[in-house]
Short mmCIF file of C-alpha atoms in Angstrom, two decimals:
data_model
loop_
_atom_site.label_atom_id
_atom_site.label_comp_id
_atom_site.label_asym_id
_atom_site.label_seq_id
_atom_site.Cartn_x
_atom_site.Cartn_y
_atom_site.Cartn_z
CA UNK A 1 153.97 -119.00 -136.36
CA UNK A 2 152.64 -116.63 -133.63
CA UNK A 3 150.99 -113.35 -135.16
CA UNK A 4 153.21 -110.98 -133.32
CA UNK A 5 156.51 -112.22 -132.17
CA UNK A 6 158.94 -110.87 -129.87
CA UNK A 7 162.65 -112.07 -128.38
CA UNK A 8 161.56 -112.65 -124.83
CA UNK A 9 164.82 -111.68 -123.45
CA UNK A 10 165.91 -110.93 -120.94
CA UNK A 11 168.10 -108.14 -122.54
CA UNK A 12 170.71 -106.95 -119.71
CA UNK A 13 171.97 -103.63 -120.48
CA UNK A 14 174.53 -101.00 -118.62
CA UNK A 15 172.71 -97.81 -117.66
CA UNK A 16 173.62 -95.37 -120.25
CA UNK A 17 173.69 -97.84 -123.06
CA UNK A 18 171.67 -97.95 -126.16
CA UNK A 19 169.12 -100.82 -126.61
CA UNK A 20 166.90 -102.05 -129.52
CA UNK A 21 164.08 -104.61 -129.92
CA UNK A 22 162.46 -105.59 -132.75
CA UNK A 23 158.81 -107.09 -133.08
CA UNK A 24 157.65 -108.88 -136.18
CA UNK A 25 153.77 -109.27 -137.07
CA UNK A 26 152.43 -111.82 -139.80
CA UNK A 27 149.10 -109.92 -140.58
CA UNK A 28 150.18 -107.61 -143.57
CA UNK A 29 146.75 -105.89 -143.25
CA UNK A 30 147.70 -104.69 -139.82
CA UNK A 31 146.76 -101.24 -139.37
CA UNK A 32 148.31 -99.50 -136.44
CA UNK A 33 151.02 -100.51 -133.94
CA UNK A 34 151.76 -99.61 -130.40
CA UNK A 35 154.62 -100.22 -127.60
CA UNK A 36 153.52 -100.78 -124.20
CA UNK A 37 155.55 -100.90 -120.98
CA UNK A 38 154.64 -103.33 -118.17
CA UNK A 39 156.45 -103.00 -115.06
CA UNK A 40 156.56 -106.47 -112.78
CA UNK A 41 153.15 -107.45 -111.16
CA UNK A 42 151.49 -104.23 -112.86
CA UNK A 43 149.43 -103.35 -115.73
CA UNK A 44 150.61 -102.41 -119.19
CA UNK A 45 150.89 -98.84 -120.15
CA UNK A 46 151.04 -97.24 -123.31
CA UNK A 47 154.53 -96.13 -124.27
CA UNK A 48 154.24 -94.96 -127.64
CA UNK A 49 152.28 -95.54 -131.00
CA UNK A 50 154.46 -96.17 -134.16
CA UNK A 51 153.76 -94.17 -136.99
CA UNK A 52 154.53 -95.19 -140.53
CA UNK A 53 157.20 -92.45 -140.97
CA UNK A 54 158.65 -93.28 -137.66
CA UNK A 55 158.34 -91.31 -134.34
CA UNK A 56 160.53 -90.12 -131.35
CA UNK A 57 159.66 -89.28 -127.86
CA UNK A 58 162.47 -88.33 -125.68
CA UNK A 59 165.13 -91.02 -125.70
CA UNK A 60 162.55 -93.17 -127.04
CA UNK A 61 162.16 -93.83 -131.07
CA UNK A 62 159.91 -96.22 -132.79
CA UNK A 63 160.26 -97.34 -136.28
CA UNK A 64 157.70 -99.38 -138.80
CA UNK A 65 158.83 -101.30 -141.56
CA UNK A 66 155.82 -102.36 -143.56
CA UNK A 67 157.65 -104.24 -146.32
CA UNK A 68 159.35 -106.45 -143.79
CA UNK A 69 156.37 -106.51 -141.42
CA UNK A 70 158.53 -105.23 -138.29
CA UNK A 71 158.34 -102.62 -135.84
CA UNK A 72 161.35 -101.75 -133.54
CA UNK A 73 161.95 -99.59 -130.21
CA UNK A 74 165.37 -97.84 -129.72
CA UNK A 75 166.14 -96.50 -126.14
CA UNK A 76 168.95 -94.45 -125.93
CA UNK A 77 170.76 -93.46 -122.92
CA UNK A 78 169.19 -96.09 -120.70
CA UNK A 79 167.80 -95.57 -117.38
CA UNK A 80 167.40 -97.90 -114.32
CA UNK A 81 163.97 -96.86 -114.35
CA UNK A 82 163.70 -98.32 -117.98
CA UNK A 83 163.87 -101.74 -116.58
CA UNK A 84 160.54 -103.43 -117.60
CA UNK A 85 158.95 -105.66 -120.20
CA UNK A 86 158.03 -104.29 -123.49
CA UNK A 87 155.17 -105.41 -125.30
CA UNK A 88 154.64 -105.16 -128.95
CA UNK A 89 150.95 -104.59 -130.07
CA UNK A 90 149.19 -104.87 -133.69
CA UNK A 91 146.05 -103.49 -134.66
CA UNK A 92 144.60 -105.65 -137.17
CA UNK A 93 141.16 -104.03 -137.60
CA UNK A 94 138.58 -102.14 -135.34
CA UNK A 95 139.04 -101.38 -131.77
CA UNK A 96 138.64 -104.85 -130.40
CA UNK A 97 141.38 -106.37 -132.77
CA UNK A 98 144.72 -105.87 -130.85
CA UNK A 99 147.28 -108.60 -130.99
CA UNK A 100 149.90 -108.69 -128.50
CA UNK A 101 153.36 -110.10 -128.17
CA UNK A 102 154.59 -111.95 -125.15
CA UNK A 103 156.78 -109.06 -124.41
CA UNK A 104 160.81 -108.43 -124.39
CA UNK A 105 162.09 -108.31 -120.90
CA UNK A 106 164.96 -105.59 -120.20
CA UNK A 107 167.03 -105.31 -117.28
CA UNK A 108 169.30 -102.08 -116.85
CA UNK A 109 172.10 -102.60 -114.83
CA UNK A 110 174.29 -99.94 -112.67
CA UNK B 1 145.48 -92.43 -117.28
CA UNK B 2 141.75 -93.64 -117.62
CA UNK B 3 140.33 -93.94 -114.29
CA UNK B 4 139.85 -97.92 -114.23
CA UNK B 5 139.53 -100.11 -111.16
CA UNK B 6 139.25 -103.80 -110.75
CA UNK B 7 137.69 -105.70 -107.79
CA UNK B 8 138.72 -107.78 -106.06
CA UNK B 9 142.45 -107.26 -106.62
CA UNK B 10 143.55 -111.13 -105.41
CA UNK B 11 141.33 -113.99 -104.95
CA UNK B 12 141.83 -117.55 -104.32
CA UNK B 13 138.86 -119.97 -104.77
CA UNK B 14 138.13 -123.74 -105.26
CA UNK B 15 137.41 -125.63 -108.44
CA UNK B 16 133.89 -125.42 -109.56
CA UNK B 17 132.79 -122.29 -107.81
CA UNK B 18 131.33 -119.31 -109.52
CA UNK B 19 133.68 -116.20 -109.43
CA UNK B 20 132.71 -112.71 -110.72
CA UNK B 21 135.53 -109.99 -111.47
CA UNK B 22 134.34 -106.39 -111.80
CA UNK B 23 135.91 -103.71 -113.90
CA UNK B 24 134.65 -100.12 -113.37
CA UNK B 25 135.53 -96.98 -115.36
CA UNK B 26 135.19 -93.40 -115.04
CA UNK B 27 136.16 -92.08 -118.35
CA UNK B 28 132.74 -92.88 -120.22
CA UNK B 29 134.85 -95.02 -122.96
CA UNK B 30 132.68 -96.83 -125.15
CA UNK B 31 134.64 -100.18 -125.54
CA UNK B 32 135.88 -102.32 -122.67
CA UNK B 33 137.99 -105.58 -122.79
CA UNK B 34 138.83 -108.79 -120.48
CA UNK B 35 142.20 -110.05 -121.20
CA UNK B 36 144.14 -113.05 -119.36
CA UNK B 37 147.57 -112.93 -119.00
CA UNK B 38 149.68 -115.95 -118.26
CA UNK B 39 153.57 -116.50 -118.71
CA UNK B 40 154.71 -117.16 -122.07
CA UNK B 41 151.70 -115.68 -123.64
CA UNK B 42 150.69 -112.21 -124.58
CA UNK B 43 147.58 -110.88 -123.64
CA UNK B 44 144.55 -112.67 -124.61
CA UNK B 45 141.44 -111.35 -125.04
CA UNK B 46 138.40 -112.92 -123.54
CA UNK B 47 135.48 -110.91 -124.19
CA UNK B 48 134.88 -107.48 -125.26
CA UNK B 49 132.09 -104.95 -125.15
CA UNK B 50 131.09 -102.09 -127.69
CA UNK B 51 128.48 -100.55 -125.57
CA UNK B 52 125.92 -101.10 -123.09
CA UNK B 53 124.42 -104.99 -123.44
CA UNK B 54 126.62 -105.22 -126.43
CA UNK B 55 129.21 -107.77 -125.93
CA UNK B 56 131.10 -110.23 -128.16
CA UNK B 57 133.66 -113.31 -127.61
CA UNK B 58 137.25 -112.90 -128.02
CA UNK B 59 140.15 -115.57 -128.63
CA UNK B 60 139.74 -117.61 -125.23
CA UNK B 61 136.06 -117.03 -124.17
CA UNK B 62 134.98 -120.75 -123.36
CA UNK B 63 134.29 -121.08 -119.75
CA UNK B 64 133.59 -117.07 -119.26
CA UNK B 65 130.61 -114.94 -119.53
CA UNK B 66 130.48 -111.07 -119.31
CA UNK B 67 127.57 -108.67 -118.89
CA UNK B 68 127.68 -104.69 -119.31
CA UNK B 69 124.43 -103.28 -117.80
CA UNK B 70 125.97 -99.64 -117.36
CA UNK B 71 128.60 -97.93 -119.47
CA UNK B 72 130.99 -97.66 -116.39
CA UNK B 73 130.63 -101.55 -115.50
CA UNK B 74 131.89 -104.77 -117.27
CA UNK B 75 131.63 -108.16 -115.34
CA UNK B 76 133.69 -111.09 -116.09
CA UNK B 77 132.00 -114.42 -114.70
CA UNK B 78 133.69 -117.77 -114.42
CA UNK B 79 130.47 -120.18 -114.28
CA UNK B 80 132.60 -123.15 -112.65
CA UNK B 81 136.21 -122.11 -111.99
CA UNK B 82 138.83 -124.36 -113.19
CA UNK B 83 142.51 -124.64 -112.35
CA UNK B 84 143.27 -123.59 -116.35
CA UNK B 85 141.89 -120.15 -115.37
CA UNK B 86 144.58 -119.36 -112.76
CA UNK B 87 145.83 -116.21 -114.33
CA UNK B 88 146.09 -112.46 -114.02
CA UNK B 89 143.02 -110.82 -115.18
CA UNK B 90 143.16 -107.14 -116.71
CA UNK B 91 140.23 -105.27 -117.74
CA UNK B 92 141.10 -102.68 -120.37
CA UNK B 93 138.86 -99.63 -121.98
CA UNK B 94 139.40 -97.43 -125.11
CA UNK B 95 137.37 -94.52 -126.44
CA UNK B 96 137.71 -93.22 -130.03
CA UNK B 97 141.14 -94.46 -130.82
CA UNK B 98 142.46 -98.22 -130.60
CA UNK B 99 144.77 -97.32 -127.78
CA UNK B 100 143.76 -99.21 -124.32
CA UNK B 101 144.07 -98.38 -121.18
CA UNK B 102 144.39 -100.88 -118.24
CA UNK B 103 143.14 -101.57 -114.67
CA UNK B 104 145.50 -102.78 -112.17
CA UNK B 105 144.62 -106.60 -112.53
CA UNK B 106 143.13 -109.39 -110.54
CA UNK B 107 145.36 -112.17 -109.51
CA UNK B 108 142.83 -115.38 -109.59
CA UNK B 109 143.95 -118.71 -108.45
CA UNK B 110 141.87 -121.75 -108.64
CA UNK B 111 142.88 -124.47 -106.23
#
């Protein structure tokens, strides 16, 4: 079993729709969690950290469920510019111990 | 975003040749990382550095070495490139927190 698992997609979603991704992790000692966005042939960029109480940044909402060991990302009112691959990242301890999911590809269609 | 540059951005080389990739940062971040990214895999850590001359191995370190002689520079060397090392290589840095910031990547093809 991979340490961090994501549905690779692609998710094909019409513009304006709401889309949600889940990511599961295997290490119960995981300490912090992130969502990154990666555009085609570009570097990953931090989208948002995921806090225990859940957090929102504009159209994006992240949730953490420690009991079931998953995190989620919800995108409301999706835009064409949201098309990208979304990477789930888990920190299992220390600055270097980030475990990366393989990503979920999202395609927003007009 | 952190000021992180990588050079070269693209490289084609032949099996058995040595290759050095450079990462340069202007953010004075303590931690620096080298990853490779391949289809179907998450980013995989090759080596990381927690200070000048302080480095350690990551998940996929075989065939790679690193050096960090200055805070701002982190070099990745493939001693004798193999076709399995064809990949996209990303450098990243982090400061106090565990959030990492990435350079633009180097596309390496080993023929």
